[in-house]
């Protein structure tokens, strides 16, 4: 089951980096498998229903505030809720912290390259498809940071860390 979760995280990472969005079908697939793993007693990270539901609520609820202020896409919020179902409440804080540090580094690097544009290719990778489609100009509601991808990478790192412990 852990391999299935890791594969789901990989799909989310690739999709979010390439499209700067996470489709509902991908979020729902991950949530459904997480719920099935809980129901069948095959949850790979040893969490129970309470922890999973609290993790989902915390993931969704906290990021919903950022979405309400226009700082994040809805796919990121839904993905964080599904992530909570897999990893539970106690793992969500370290995952958020690592993902936020990665997203902050992404944003800082993008802003730095905007002022020092020696690599338009790297700028377009960091900014995503909306930037490239707009001829290098920022659209009205740009999605520069693939936050769901960074949440997925942080979750995968947490999985590796926990296996070592």
XYZ file of C-alpha atoms in Angstrom:
165
model
C 0.000 0.000 0.000
C 2.910 2.362 0.658
C 4.024 1.856 -2.940
C 0.549 2.870 -4.135
C 0.753 6.039 -2.052
C 4.206 6.806 -3.409
C 2.987 6.306 -6.973
C 0.066 8.670 -6.308
C 2.471 11.277 -4.928
C 4.599 10.914 -8.059
C 1.589 11.473 -10.336
C 0.551 14.564 -8.368
C 4.093 15.956 -8.481
C 4.497 15.505 -12.221
C 1.015 16.782 -13.030
C 1.359 19.873 -10.828
C 4.823 20.752 -12.132
C 3.672 20.408 -15.744
C 0.177 21.922 -15.542
C 0.188 23.937 -12.306
C -3.020 22.219 -11.259
C -4.147 18.974 -9.671
C -7.261 17.469 -11.272
C -10.145 16.261 -9.117
C -9.895 12.697 -10.436
C -6.328 12.445 -9.140
C -7.226 13.812 -5.709
C -10.285 11.560 -5.461
C -8.304 8.477 -6.494
C -5.772 9.085 -3.726
C -8.476 9.770 -1.146
C -10.445 6.658 -2.155
C -7.417 4.390 -1.864
C -6.511 5.929 1.499
C -10.036 5.295 2.794
C -9.987 1.741 1.429
C -6.652 1.084 3.130
C -8.100 2.306 6.427
C -11.262 0.229 6.026
C -9.330 -2.944 5.160
C -6.753 -2.492 7.921
C -3.954 -2.063 5.372
C -2.978 1.510 6.233
C 0.806 1.564 5.637
C 1.690 4.276 8.154
C -0.032 2.819 11.198
C -2.616 5.554 11.683
C -6.220 5.061 12.732
C -9.488 6.575 11.502
C -9.359 9.430 13.999
C -5.889 10.535 13.003
C -6.699 10.193 9.301
C -9.884 12.248 9.529
C -8.242 14.886 11.716
C -5.332 15.052 9.261
C -7.718 15.464 6.342
C -9.663 18.167 8.156
C -6.525 20.016 9.199
C -4.976 19.788 5.733
C -8.111 20.978 3.988
C -9.100 23.556 6.606
C -5.770 25.310 6.952
C -5.113 25.606 3.236
C -8.708 26.699 2.643
C -7.767 29.961 4.371
C -4.984 30.533 1.845
C -7.386 29.736 -0.996
C -9.919 32.228 0.385
C -7.298 34.976 0.111
C -6.385 33.949 -3.446
C -2.952 32.667 -2.467
C -3.479 29.065 -3.536
C -5.473 26.972 -5.975
C -8.384 24.739 -5.021
C -6.496 21.626 -6.155
C -3.796 22.313 -3.574
C -6.432 22.526 -0.846
C -8.184 19.302 -1.875
C -4.871 17.498 -2.238
C -3.854 18.533 1.294
C -7.086 17.008 2.596
C -6.422 13.734 0.772
C -2.839 13.787 2.012
C -4.140 14.009 5.574
C -6.105 10.799 5.011
C -2.881 8.984 4.154
C -0.516 10.458 6.731
C -2.687 11.551 9.654
C -2.612 14.619 11.821
C 0.854 14.266 13.375
C 2.651 14.028 10.031
C 0.910 17.041 8.504
C 2.941 19.685 10.380
C 6.385 18.482 9.197
C 5.019 17.943 5.682
C 3.631 21.508 5.607
C 6.860 22.981 6.915
C 9.073 21.213 4.364
C 6.640 21.937 1.505
C 6.445 25.603 2.474
C 10.231 25.893 2.588
C 10.485 24.309 -0.863
C 7.717 26.551 -2.233
C 9.409 29.604 -0.703
C 12.717 28.664 -2.326
C 10.920 28.181 -5.659
C 9.333 31.619 -5.394
C 12.551 33.317 -4.292
C 14.496 31.755 -7.154
C 11.823 32.807 -9.652
C 11.889 36.404 -8.377
C 15.685 36.440 -8.435
C 15.758 35.202 -12.026
C 13.217 37.861 -13.014
C 15.760 40.499 -12.021
C 18.705 38.593 -13.475
C 17.265 36.896 -16.587
C 20.198 34.942 -17.955
C 18.176 31.775 -18.270
C 14.706 32.264 -19.827
C 14.335 28.489 -19.999
C 14.716 28.163 -16.211
C 12.341 31.067 -15.643
C 9.685 29.416 -17.795
C 10.091 26.113 -15.913
C 9.720 27.830 -12.553
C 6.797 29.979 -13.684
C 4.863 27.202 -15.389
C 2.696 26.938 -18.496
C 0.612 30.090 -17.897
C 3.763 32.181 -18.025
C 5.021 30.626 -21.263
C 1.602 30.839 -22.933
C 1.439 34.542 -22.113
C 4.693 35.308 -23.924
C 6.680 35.726 -20.713
C 4.209 38.107 -19.076
C 2.520 37.213 -15.832
C -1.203 36.516 -16.280
C -3.783 38.128 -14.006
C -3.962 35.135 -11.660
C -0.650 33.404 -12.068
C 0.134 30.030 -10.549
C 3.880 30.119 -10.259
C 4.373 27.776 -7.324
C 3.219 24.155 -7.672
C 2.397 23.804 -3.975
C 0.722 20.394 -4.282
C 3.902 19.071 -5.895
C 5.934 20.352 -2.975
C 3.458 18.811 -0.520
C 3.841 15.503 -2.376
C 7.645 15.705 -2.327
C 7.618 16.530 1.386
C 5.274 13.589 2.031
C 7.582 11.250 0.103
C 10.517 12.533 2.157
C 8.509 11.924 5.329
C 7.840 8.359 4.165
C 11.576 7.768 3.671
C 12.406 9.398 7.011
C 9.877 7.268 8.878
C 11.224 4.070 7.312
C 14.694 4.967 8.596
C 13.424 5.590 12.146
